[in-house]
CSV table of C-alpha atoms in Angstrom, one decimal:
chain,number,residue,atom,x,y,z
B,1,MET,CA,31.1,17.5,19.5
B,2,TYR,CA,31.8,15.8,15.8
B,3,LYS,CA,30.3,17.4,12.3
B,4,LYS,CA,28.5,15.9,9.5
B,5,GLU,CA,26.7,17.1,6.8
B,6,MET,CA,23.7,14.8,7.1
B,7,ILE,CA,22.5,12.2,9.8
B,8,ALA,CA,19.8,9.7,8.4
B,9,MET,CA,17.5,8.4,11.7
B,10,LEU,CA,15.1,5.3,11.0
B,11,LEU,CA,12.0,4.7,12.1
B,12,ALA,CA,12.0,0.9,13.0
B,13,GLY,CA,10.1,0.9,16.1
B,14,GLY,CA,6.3,0.0,13.7
B,15,GLN,CA,4.2,-2.8,15.2
B,16,GLY,CA,2.6,-3.6,11.9
B,17,SER,CA,-0.2,-5.5,13.3
B,18,ARG,CA,-1.3,-5.7,9.1
B,19,LEU,CA,0.7,-8.3,8.8
B,20,GLY,CA,-0.9,-10.3,11.5
B,21,VAL,CA,0.8,-13.4,12.9
B,22,LEU,CA,4.6,-12.7,11.3
B,23,THR,CA,4.5,-9.7,13.6
B,24,SER,CA,3.5,-11.4,17.4
B,25,LYS,CA,7.1,-12.0,18.0
B,26,VAL,CA,9.3,-9.0,15.7
B,27,ALA,CA,9.0,-5.8,15.0
B,28,LYS,CA,7.7,-5.4,10.8
B,29,PRO,CA,11.7,-4.0,10.0
B,30,ALA,CA,12.4,-7.0,11.6
B,31,VAL,CA,10.7,-9.8,8.2
B,32,ALA,CA,12.8,-12.2,6.9
B,33,PHE,CA,12.6,-10.6,3.8
B,34,GLY,CA,14.0,-12.5,-0.1
B,35,GLY,CA,15.8,-15.5,1.7
B,36,LYS,CA,18.6,-14.5,3.1
B,37,TYR,CA,17.4,-10.7,4.3
B,38,ARG,CA,15.2,-8.4,7.1
B,39,ILE,CA,13.3,-5.3,5.7
B,40,ILE,CA,15.8,-3.0,7.8
B,41,ASP,CA,18.2,-4.0,5.1
B,42,PHE,CA,17.5,-2.4,2.2
B,43,PRO,CA,17.0,0.9,4.1
B,44,LEU,CA,20.4,0.4,6.0
B,45,SER,CA,21.4,-0.4,2.7
B,46,ASN,CA,20.8,2.5,1.2
B,47,CYS,CA,22.2,4.4,3.5
B,48,ILE,CA,26.3,3.8,3.2
B,49,ASN,CA,25.8,3.3,-0.8
B,50,SER,CA,24.5,6.8,-0.6
B,51,GLY,CA,27.7,7.6,1.4
B,52,ILE,CA,25.9,8.4,5.3
B,53,ASP,CA,28.1,6.3,7.9
B,54,THR,CA,25.9,7.7,10.6
B,55,VAL,CA,22.4,6.2,11.6
B,56,GLY,CA,20.4,6.2,14.8
B,57,VAL,CA,17.7,3.5,14.5
B,58,LEU,CA,14.5,3.7,15.8
B,59,THR,CA,13.2,1.2,17.9
B,60,GLN,CA,10.1,0.1,20.7
B,61,TYR,CA,8.1,-2.7,19.3
B,62,GLN,CA,10.1,-6.5,19.8
B,63,PRO,CA,13.1,-5.1,19.5
B,64,LEU,CA,15.0,-7.9,20.5
B,65,ARG,CA,15.7,-9.7,16.9
B,66,LEU,CA,16.1,-6.2,15.3
B,67,ASN,CA,18.7,-4.8,17.3
B,68,THR,CA,20.8,-8.4,17.6
B,69,HIS,CA,20.8,-8.1,13.6
B,70,ILE,CA,22.0,-4.7,13.4
B,71,GLY,CA,24.4,-5.6,16.1
B,72,ILE,CA,27.5,-3.3,16.0
B,73,GLY,CA,26.4,-2.6,12.3
B,74,ILE,CA,29.5,-4.8,10.7
B,75,PRO,CA,28.0,-5.7,7.3
B,76,TRP,CA,27.2,-2.0,6.6
B,77,ASP,CA,30.6,-0.7,7.2
B,78,LEU,CA,28.2,0.8,10.0
B,79,ASP,CA,30.7,-0.1,12.9
B,80,ARG,CA,32.3,3.6,13.2
B,81,ASN,CA,34.2,5.2,16.2
B,82,VAL,CA,32.5,7.8,14.8
B,83,GLY,CA,28.9,7.6,14.4
B,84,GLY,CA,28.0,4.5,13.0
B,85,VAL,CA,24.7,3.1,13.9
B,86,SER,CA,23.4,4.0,16.9
B,87,ILE,CA,19.9,1.6,18.5
B,88,LEU,CA,17.5,4.1,20.2
B,89,PRO,CA,15.1,2.6,22.5
B,90,PRO,CA,12.9,5.1,24.3
B,91,TYR,CA,13.9,5.3,27.8
B,92,GLU,CA,13.6,7.1,31.0
B,93,LYS,CA,14.1,10.6,32.3
B,94,SER,CA,14.7,12.1,35.5
B,95,SER,CA,10.9,13.4,35.4
B,96,ASN,CA,9.4,10.5,33.3
B,97,SER,CA,9.2,7.8,31.2
B,98,GLU,CA,7.6,7.8,27.8
B,99,TRP,CA,7.4,5.7,25.0
B,100,TYR,CA,7.4,7.3,21.4
B,101,THR,CA,3.8,8.1,20.6
B,102,GLY,CA,4.7,9.2,16.8
B,103,THR,CA,7.2,9.9,14.3
B,104,ALA,CA,8.0,12.8,15.2
B,105,ASN,CA,7.7,12.7,18.6
B,106,ALA,CA,10.1,9.8,18.5
B,107,ILE,CA,12.8,11.9,16.9
B,108,TYR,CA,12.4,14.7,18.7
B,109,GLN,CA,13.0,12.8,21.9
B,110,ASN,CA,16.2,12.2,20.4
B,111,LEU,CA,17.8,15.7,20.3
B,112,ASN,CA,20.3,15.1,22.3
B,113,TYR,CA,21.8,12.0,19.6
B,114,MET,CA,21.4,14.5,16.7
B,115,GLU,CA,23.3,17.7,18.1
B,116,THR,CA,25.9,15.6,18.8
B,117,TYR,CA,26.9,15.9,15.0
B,118,ASN,CA,26.1,18.9,14.8
B,119,PRO,CA,24.0,18.2,11.4
B,120,ASP,CA,23.8,20.8,8.3
B,121,TYR,CA,21.1,18.1,7.5
B,122,VAL,CA,19.0,14.7,8.5
B,123,LEU,CA,17.6,12.7,6.8
B,124,ILE,CA,14.5,11.2,7.9
B,125,LEU,CA,13.8,7.4,6.7
B,126,SER,CA,11.1,4.8,7.3
B,127,GLY,CA,12.3,0.8,8.3
B,128,ASP,CA,9.6,-0.9,6.4
B,129,HIS,CA,9.8,0.1,2.7
B,130,ILE,CA,11.7,-2.2,-0.8
B,131,TYR,CA,12.9,0.3,-2.5
B,132,LYS,CA,17.0,1.2,-4.2
B,133,MET,CA,17.7,5.4,-3.4
B,134,ASP,CA,20.4,7.8,-4.1
B,135,TYR,CA,20.0,10.4,-0.8
B,136,GLU,CA,23.2,11.9,-2.1
B,137,VAL,CA,21.3,12.3,-5.4
B,138,MET,CA,18.3,13.8,-2.9
B,139,LEU,CA,20.5,15.7,-1.0
B,140,ASP,CA,22.0,17.5,-4.0
B,141,PHE,CA,18.5,18.3,-5.0
B,142,HIS,CA,18.0,20.1,-1.2
B,143,LYS,CA,20.6,21.9,-1.8
B,144,ALA,CA,20.3,23.3,-5.0
B,145,ASN,CA,16.6,24.7,-4.6
B,146,LYS,CA,17.9,26.1,-1.7
B,147,ALA,CA,15.1,23.7,-0.1
B,148,ASP,CA,14.0,23.7,4.5
B,149,VAL,CA,12.4,20.5,4.0
B,150,THR,CA,12.5,17.7,1.1
B,151,ILE,CA,9.7,15.3,0.6
B,152,ALA,CA,10.2,12.1,-1.8
B,153,ALA,CA,7.6,11.8,-3.8
B,154,MET,CA,6.6,9.3,-6.6
B,155,PRO,CA,3.7,9.4,-8.5
B,156,VAL,CA,0.9,6.3,-8.0
B,157,PRO,CA,-2.6,5.6,-9.2
B,158,ILE,CA,-5.3,8.2,-8.7
B,159,GLU,CA,-7.5,5.5,-6.8
B,160,GLU,CA,-4.6,4.6,-4.4
B,161,ALA,CA,-4.1,8.3,-4.0
B,162,SER,CA,-6.1,8.6,-0.8
B,163,ARG,CA,-3.8,5.9,1.3
B,164,PHE,CA,-0.9,8.0,0.7
B,165,GLY,CA,0.3,11.9,1.7
B,166,ILE,CA,-0.3,13.4,-1.5
B,167,VAL,CA,1.6,16.7,-2.8
B,168,VAL,CA,0.7,19.2,-5.0
B,169,THR,CA,3.4,20.9,-7.0
B,170,ASP,CA,4.3,24.3,-8.5
B,171,GLY,CA,6.5,23.7,-12.2
B,172,GLU,CA,9.8,24.0,-10.5
B,173,SER,CA,9.0,21.0,-7.5
B,174,ARG,CA,7.5,23.1,-5.2
B,175,ILE,CA,5.1,21.8,-2.8
B,176,LYS,CA,1.7,24.4,-2.6
B,177,GLU,CA,-0.4,22.0,-1.3
B,178,PHE,CA,0.0,18.9,1.1
B,179,GLU,CA,-2.7,16.2,2.3
B,180,GLU,CA,-2.7,13.7,4.5
B,181,LYS,CA,-4.6,11.2,3.2
B,182,PRO,CA,-7.1,13.0,1.9
B,183,GLU,CA,-10.5,11.4,0.4
B,184,LYS,CA,-10.4,13.3,-2.9
B,185,PRO,CA,-6.6,13.9,-3.6
B,186,SER,CA,-5.9,16.4,-6.0
B,187,SER,CA,-2.6,15.0,-7.3
B,188,ASN,CA,-1.5,11.6,-7.8
B,189,LEU,CA,1.8,12.4,-6.1
B,190,ALA,CA,2.7,10.2,-2.4
B,191,SER,CA,4.8,11.4,0.2
B,192,MET,CA,7.5,8.1,0.4
B,193,GLY,CA,8.0,9.5,4.3
B,194,ILE,CA,11.9,10.1,2.9
B,195,TYR,CA,12.9,13.7,4.5
B,196,ILE,CA,15.5,15.9,4.0
B,197,PHE,CA,15.4,18.4,7.1
B,198,SER,CA,17.9,21.3,7.1
B,199,TRP,CA,18.5,21.1,10.9
B,200,PRO,CA,17.7,24.6,12.2
B,201,VAL,CA,13.9,23.8,10.6
B,202,LEU,CA,13.4,20.5,11.8
B,203,LYS,CA,14.9,21.1,15.2
B,204,GLU,CA,12.9,24.0,16.0
B,205,ALA,CA,9.6,22.8,14.3
B,206,LEU,CA,10.4,19.7,17.4
B,207,ILE,CA,10.5,22.0,20.0
B,208,ARG,CA,7.4,23.8,18.7
B,209,LEU,CA,4.9,21.2,18.4
B,210,LYS,CA,6.7,18.5,21.2
B,211,ASP,CA,3.1,18.7,23.3
B,212,GLN,CA,1.9,18.0,20.5
B,213,PRO,CA,-0.2,14.8,21.1
B,214,ASN,CA,0.9,12.1,18.7
B,215,CYS,CA,3.3,14.4,17.1
B,216,ASP,CA,3.8,13.0,13.3
B,217,PHE,CA,5.8,14.2,10.5
B,218,GLY,CA,2.9,13.6,7.3
B,219,LYS,CA,0.0,14.9,10.4
B,220,HIS,CA,2.3,18.2,12.3
B,221,ILE,CA,5.9,18.7,11.1
B,222,ILE,CA,5.2,19.5,7.4
B,223,PRO,CA,2.0,21.4,7.3
B,224,TYR,CA,3.4,23.4,10.2
B,225,CYS,CA,6.2,24.1,8.2
B,226,HIS,CA,4.2,24.7,5.2
B,227,GLU,CA,2.4,27.5,6.9
B,228,LYS,CA,5.5,28.8,8.4
B,229,GLY,CA,6.7,29.8,4.4
B,230,ASP,CA,9.7,27.8,5.3
B,231,ARG,CA,10.5,26.4,1.2
B,232,LEU,CA,9.2,22.5,0.5
B,233,PHE,CA,9.9,20.8,-2.6
B,234,ALA,CA,9.1,17.7,-3.6
B,235,TYR,CA,11.9,15.3,-5.1
B,236,GLU,CA,10.5,13.1,-7.5
B,237,TYR,CA,11.4,9.3,-7.9
B,238,ASN,CA,10.6,6.6,-10.6
B,239,GLY,CA,12.3,3.5,-9.4
B,240,TYR,CA,11.3,0.8,-7.5
B,241,TRP,CA,9.5,1.5,-4.2
B,242,LYS,CA,7.2,-1.2,-2.4
B,243,ASP,CA,5.3,-0.5,0.9
B,244,VAL,CA,5.5,-4.6,2.2
B,245,GLY,CA,2.9,-3.4,5.4
B,246,THR,CA,0.2,-6.2,4.1
B,247,LEU,CA,0.9,-9.8,4.2
B,248,SER,CA,-0.6,-9.6,0.0
B,249,SER,CA,1.6,-6.7,-1.1
B,250,TYR,CA,4.7,-8.4,1.1
B,251,TRP,CA,3.6,-11.5,-0.7
B,252,GLU,CA,4.0,-10.3,-3.7
B,253,ALA,CA,6.9,-8.2,-3.3
B,254,ASN,CA,8.8,-11.6,-2.4
B,255,MET,CA,6.8,-13.5,-5.5
B,256,GLU,CA,8.5,-10.4,-7.5
B,257,LEU,CA,11.9,-11.3,-6.4
B,258,ILE,CA,11.5,-14.4,-9.5
B,259,ASP,CA,10.5,-12.9,-11.9
B,260,ILE,CA,12.2,-13.9,-15.1
B,261,ILE,CA,14.6,-10.2,-15.3
B,262,PRO,CA,13.1,-8.3,-11.6
B,263,GLU,CA,11.7,-5.2,-11.7
B,264,PHE,CA,13.6,-5.1,-8.3
B,265,ASN,CA,17.1,-6.9,-9.0
B,266,LEU,CA,18.7,-8.4,-5.4
B,267,TYR,CA,22.0,-9.4,-7.8
B,268,GLU,CA,23.0,-5.3,-9.1
B,269,GLU,CA,26.9,-5.7,-8.3
B,270,PHE,CA,27.1,-1.9,-8.2
B,271,TRP,CA,23.9,-1.3,-4.9
B,272,LYS,CA,24.9,-3.9,-3.4
B,273,ILE,CA,21.9,-4.9,0.2
B,274,TYR,CA,24.4,-6.1,3.0
B,275,THR,CA,22.8,-8.0,6.3
B,276,ASN,CA,23.8,-9.9,8.5
B,277,SER,CA,24.1,-14.0,8.0
B,278,ALA,CA,25.1,-16.4,9.1
B,279,ASN,CA,27.9,-18.6,8.7
B,280,ILE,CA,25.9,-21.7,7.4
B,281,PRO,CA,27.0,-24.7,5.2
B,282,PRO,CA,25.6,-24.4,0.9
B,283,GLN,CA,22.6,-25.5,-0.3
B,284,TYR,CA,21.3,-28.5,-0.6
B,285,ILE,CA,19.3,-31.1,-3.2
B,286,ALA,CA,18.7,-34.1,-3.6
B,287,GLU,CA,18.5,-36.2,-6.5
B,288,GLN,CA,14.8,-36.5,-6.5
B,289,GLY,CA,14.6,-32.9,-5.8
B,290,VAL,CA,13.2,-30.5,-8.2
B,291,VAL,CA,13.4,-26.8,-7.8
B,292,ASP,CA,12.1,-24.5,-11.0
B,293,ARG,CA,11.8,-20.2,-10.8
B,294,CYS,CA,13.0,-19.8,-6.6
B,295,ILE,CA,15.4,-17.9,-4.4
B,296,ILE,CA,17.4,-21.1,-2.6
B,297,SER,CA,18.9,-19.7,0.5
B,298,ASN,CA,22.1,-21.3,1.9
B,299,GLY,CA,22.2,-24.5,4.4
B,300,SER,CA,18.7,-25.8,2.6
B,301,GLU,CA,18.0,-29.5,1.7
B,302,ILE,CA,15.3,-30.0,-0.9
B,303,TYR,CA,14.4,-33.8,-1.6
B,304,GLY,CA,11.2,-33.4,-2.7
B,305,GLU,CA,10.1,-30.2,-5.3
B,306,VAL,CA,9.6,-26.2,-4.8
B,307,HIS,CA,8.0,-24.0,-7.9
B,308,SER,CA,8.4,-21.0,-7.7
B,309,CYS,CA,8.9,-20.5,-4.2
B,310,VAL,CA,11.0,-17.9,-2.0
B,311,LEU,CA,13.3,-19.7,0.6
B,312,GLY,CA,15.2,-18.9,4.0
B,313,GLY,CA,18.0,-20.2,5.8
B,314,SER,CA,18.5,-24.0,6.9
B,315,VAL,CA,14.7,-25.1,5.2
B,316,THR,CA,14.2,-28.6,4.7
B,317,VAL,CA,11.8,-29.9,2.0
B,318,GLY,CA,11.1,-34.0,2.8
B,319,LYS,CA,10.9,-36.0,0.3
B,320,GLY,CA,7.8,-36.1,-2.1
B,321,SER,CA,6.5,-32.9,-1.2
B,322,VAL,CA,5.3,-29.7,-3.6
B,323,VAL,CA,5.8,-26.4,-2.3
B,324,ARG,CA,4.5,-24.3,-5.1
B,325,ASP,CA,4.2,-20.1,-4.6
B,326,SER,CA,5.1,-19.9,-1.1
B,327,ILE,CA,7.0,-17.5,1.1
B,328,ILE,CA,9.1,-20.6,3.8
B,329,MET,CA,11.5,-18.6,5.8
B,330,GLN,CA,14.6,-20.1,7.9
B,331,GLY,CA,14.8,-22.8,9.6
B,332,VAL,CA,11.4,-24.3,8.5
B,333,THR,CA,11.0,-28.2,8.7
B,334,ILE,CA,8.1,-29.7,5.4
B,335,GLY,CA,7.9,-33.2,6.0
B,336,GLU,CA,7.4,-35.7,3.4
B,337,ASN,CA,5.0,-36.0,1.3
B,338,CYS,CA,3.5,-32.0,2.5
B,339,VAL,CA,1.3,-30.3,-0.3
B,340,ILE,CA,2.0,-26.7,0.4
B,341,GLU,CA,-0.2,-23.9,-2.0
B,342,LYS,CA,0.5,-19.8,-1.7
B,343,ALA,CA,1.6,-19.4,2.0
B,344,ILE,CA,3.6,-17.5,3.6
B,345,ILE,CA,5.5,-19.7,6.6
B,346,ALA,CA,7.4,-18.4,9.2
B,347,GLU,CA,10.6,-19.3,11.1
B,348,ASP,CA,11.8,-22.4,12.5
B,349,THR,CA,8.2,-23.6,12.0
B,350,VAL,CA,7.6,-27.7,11.3
B,351,ILE,CA,5.1,-29.0,9.5
B,352,GLY,CA,4.4,-32.4,9.6
B,353,ASP,CA,3.8,-35.2,7.0
B,354,ASN,CA,1.3,-35.5,5.1
B,355,ALA,CA,0.1,-32.0,6.1
B,356,VAL,CA,-2.0,-29.8,3.4
B,357,ILE,CA,-2.3,-26.2,3.1
B,358,GLY,CA,-3.3,-23.2,1.2
B,359,ILE,CA,-6.2,-25.6,-0.2
B,360,GLY,CA,-10.3,-25.4,-0.3
B,361,SER,CA,-11.7,-22.2,-1.5
B,362,GLU,CA,-11.2,-18.3,-1.2
B,363,VAL,CA,-13.6,-17.1,2.0
B,364,PRO,CA,-13.2,-13.9,3.7
B,365,ASN,CA,-11.4,-14.9,7.0
B,366,LYS,CA,-13.8,-14.4,9.9
B,367,SER,CA,-12.1,-13.2,12.6
B,368,LYS,CA,-9.2,-9.9,10.2
B,369,PRO,CA,-10.7,-10.2,6.8
B,370,ASN,CA,-8.6,-7.3,5.7
B,371,ILE,CA,-5.5,-8.8,7.0
B,372,TYR,CA,-5.5,-12.5,6.4
B,373,SER,CA,-7.0,-12.1,2.4
B,374,GLY,CA,-5.3,-12.7,-0.9
B,375,GLY,CA,-6.1,-16.2,-0.7
B,376,LEU,CA,-2.6,-16.6,2.0
B,377,ALA,CA,-1.9,-19.0,4.4
B,378,THR,CA,-0.2,-17.9,6.6
B,379,ILE,CA,1.5,-19.6,10.3
B,380,GLY,CA,3.5,-18.0,12.4
B,381,GLU,CA,7.5,-18.5,13.7
B,382,ASN,CA,7.9,-21.3,15.9
B,383,SER,CA,4.9,-22.9,14.9
B,384,VAL,CA,3.4,-26.8,14.6
B,385,ILE,CA,1.8,-28.6,12.5
B,386,PRO,CA,0.6,-32.6,12.9
B,387,SER,CA,1.0,-34.3,10.4
B,388,GLY,CA,-1.6,-34.8,8.2
B,389,VAL,CA,-4.1,-32.1,8.8
B,390,GLN,CA,-5.8,-29.8,5.9
B,391,ILE,CA,-5.1,-26.3,5.8
B,392,GLY,CA,-7.9,-23.4,4.4
B,393,LYS,CA,-6.7,-20.3,2.3
B,394,ASN,CA,-7.0,-16.7,4.0
B,395,THR,CA,-6.2,-18.2,7.2
B,396,ALA,CA,-4.0,-17.9,10.1
B,397,VAL,CA,-2.0,-20.7,12.7
B,398,SER,CA,0.2,-19.6,15.5
B,399,GLY,CA,1.6,-21.5,18.1
B,400,VAL,CA,2.3,-25.5,18.5
B,401,THR,CA,-1.1,-27.5,17.4
B,402,SER,CA,-2.0,-30.7,17.8
B,403,ALA,CA,-3.9,-32.8,15.6
B,404,GLU,CA,-7.3,-32.5,17.8
B,405,ASP,CA,-7.6,-28.1,17.8
B,406,TYR,CA,-8.4,-29.3,13.4
B,407,VAL,CA,-12.1,-30.5,13.4
B,408,ASN,CA,-12.1,-33.7,11.7
B,409,GLY,CA,-8.2,-32.3,10.8
B,410,VAL,CA,-8.7,-29.5,9.2
B,411,LEU,CA,-9.2,-25.5,9.6
B,412,GLU,CA,-11.7,-25.1,6.7
B,413,SER,CA,-10.9,-22.0,4.4
B,414,GLY,CA,-11.4,-18.2,6.5
B,415,GLU,CA,-10.4,-20.0,10.1
B,416,THR,CA,-7.8,-18.9,12.4
B,417,LEU,CA,-6.5,-21.1,15.4
B,418,ILE,CA,-3.9,-19.0,17.9
B,419,LYS,CA,-2.7,-21.2,20.5
B,420,ALA,CA,-2.8,-19.6,23.8
B,421,GLY,CA,0.2,-17.1,24.3
B,422,ASP,CA,0.3,-15.2,20.6
B,423,ARG,CA,-2.0,-13.2,19.7
B,424,ILE,CA,-3.7,-12.2,16.2
């Protein structure tokens, strides 16, 4: 048995259904962000920057790309003989086999992994938020207050508070009440889904609630610890934190990176974000190419115009094409004389010549108005958009499409085109 002061358990099994076609083939933490990164790079980088060298990554939904990306953890210096990064999928036990049914159930099923390191503290993280946090400072706060559980919390606008777990604290940051997504919140201090537990407290709670269906931290573990009289504290965080769980918030967070003075800075020397990036050649901008206010990743070739965009690696923008306010992920090929406005185009998609994407008026999406909104045109990975077609706003396209799939060559605003084998 080894001894680690604190280990991290990173919940990365999320389906991310509110990201629509972006997560039809990939788990949300593996979705590209900021050109060269993936969402999971941020909590993983926070761990190593905070001195945490033992991280269990719990996967479930479409884990292949996530597993490939993390590998043995080399980019994050997490390839250790003792500790390092471990991928923890659900597995078959002798008596039965079960999926992870809730956040706490997933952690409970990995008790043996945690026992191996005999930790004093366990840090629970979500794999789908964009932020920088020094977990060591949070641990110091936990120790100073002799806390059993510390919840990272941040102020949110009161009108948004009902979307979060809400904590009510006294003058010493001790939690008096905890409400999971209350209709009428009594405070605006929201749980960030980041917890430090003293190990004996976590272990006891997980074992006690092991038969609770869909056992979850916010709904079950935290209320149980609170009722039992454990010392619960709120660690207030006031930095940048973004839940990129919707297409609009995902698009906004990417666009914020290209502000003149970005609120979230990828270029700080002292808090680097690490990633597993391919060895690809440098970017190339042709003589007639125009680029302004963009993040352009390596391997991209720009022959047209790109304005206020985030481009992943190995993207090609053809001659005469104009791309604005869009996220173009790696491996996308955009033909010649295309016009693309406010779109999210996922990996390895091919856009034919003279295509126009993101035009027309904003009409609510007919099939999934809560998902495909904000005036965005969203195209899933490995899609093919034929030459000369027009695609409106609040639309979703996924799969290899042909000209016959578009009525008079147009996919009107609010429409969805999903080819067989893909899900909306």
